[in-house]
Amino acid sequence: MPGHLKYRFMLLILIVCLIMLFAFVRGHRVALLSAVVVVALTSGCASHSVSSNIDSDTPAALPAGTKVLISEDALPGRKYKEVGPIEVCVRKLTAFHTDPTKEQANSALSEKACAIGADAVVDTRHKSGVGFTTWWGYLDANGTGVKLAD
């Protein structure tokens, strides 16, 4: 979800929550029910967003379905050439969705590795938490994209 739409969505949710609070205090069941329906319908739009230091508009240097090796180590005994750093952040969009998973972060790392022509990501690290700008949780993953020597 683009940034400007994200803020409009959050503003809509804030307004609906205020309507729900007012309806609850005043005993207006129809207004409360309407607000709950709006929240229920809009909360399912998306569950996660992914951002990265790699531009998504860059044409993929490797085919999109290419299997990318993700490793938390430096692959001892294998020769490779560093292509560049890869950083991704998977964010939970609402409180109603599940927390981002390591598999989602690794999938995003793989996609970004293909975009820069890397067929492996080494020294991968994951960090999760709740931040001021993420509200509901995030999972950061980073590593070094490499081209394996065969």
Coordinates of C-alpha atoms in Angstrom, one line a residue, residues 46-121:
A46 CA -4.0 -6.4 2.9
S47 CA -2.1 -8.1 5.7
H48 CA 1.5 -7.1 5.1
S49 CA 3.6 -4.6 3.2
V50 CA 7.2 -5.0 2.2
S51 CA 9.8 -2.2 1.7
S52 CA 13.4 -2.6 0.6
N53 CA 16.5 -0.8 -0.4
I54 CA 16.2 -2.4 -3.8
D55 CA 13.9 -0.6 -6.3
S56 CA 11.0 -2.8 -7.3
D57 CA 10.8 -1.1 -10.7
T58 CA 14.2 -2.5 -11.7
P59 CA 13.8 -5.3 -14.2
A60 CA 14.8 -8.6 -12.7
A61 CA 18.4 -9.6 -13.5
L62 CA 17.4 -13.2 -12.9
P63 CA 14.0 -14.9 -13.8
A64 CA 11.4 -14.3 -11.1
G65 CA 11.1 -18.0 -10.2
T66 CA 14.8 -18.5 -9.6
K67 CA 15.6 -20.4 -6.4
V68 CA 17.7 -18.2 -4.2
L69 CA 19.8 -19.6 -1.4
I70 CA 19.3 -17.8 2.0
S71 CA 22.0 -18.5 4.6
E72 CA 22.7 -17.1 8.0
D73 CA 26.4 -17.9 7.5
A74 CA 29.0 -16.9 5.0
L75 CA 28.9 -20.2 3.1
P76 CA 32.3 -21.6 4.1
G77 CA 33.9 -23.6 1.3
R78 CA 31.9 -22.0 -1.5
K79 CA 33.3 -19.3 -3.7
Y80 CA 31.1 -16.3 -4.5
K81 CA 31.3 -12.6 -5.5
E82 CA 29.4 -10.0 -3.5
V83 CA 26.7 -8.1 -5.5
G84 CA 25.4 -5.8 -2.8
P85 CA 23.5 -5.4 0.5
I86 CA 19.9 -6.3 0.6
E87 CA 17.5 -5.0 3.2
V88 CA 13.8 -5.7 3.5
C89 CA 11.1 -4.8 6.1
V90 CA 7.8 -6.7 6.3
R91 CA 5.2 -4.7 8.2
K92 CA 1.9 -5.9 9.7
L93 CA -0.7 -3.5 8.4
T94 CA -3.4 -3.8 11.1
A95 CA -3.8 -5.2 14.6
F96 CA -6.1 -7.9 13.2
H97 CA -3.5 -9.6 11.0
T98 CA -0.8 -12.1 12.0
D99 CA 2.7 -11.1 12.7
P100 CA 5.2 -11.1 9.8
T101 CA 7.1 -14.4 9.5
K102 CA 10.7 -15.3 8.8
E103 CA 9.4 -17.1 5.7
Q104 CA 7.8 -13.8 4.4
A105 CA 11.0 -11.9 5.0
N106 CA 13.1 -14.6 3.3
S107 CA 10.7 -14.6 0.3
A108 CA 11.2 -10.8 0.1
L109 CA 15.0 -11.2 0.3
S110 CA 14.8 -13.8 -2.5
E111 CA 12.8 -11.4 -4.7
K112 CA 15.2 -8.5 -4.2
A113 CA 18.2 -10.8 -4.7
C114 CA 16.8 -11.7 -8.1
A115 CA 16.4 -8.1 -9.0
I116 CA 20.1 -7.4 -8.5
G117 CA 21.3 -10.6 -10.1
A118 CA 22.3 -12.4 -6.9
D119 CA 21.5 -16.1 -6.6
A120 CA 22.2 -16.3 -2.8
V121 CA 21.9 -14.1 0.3

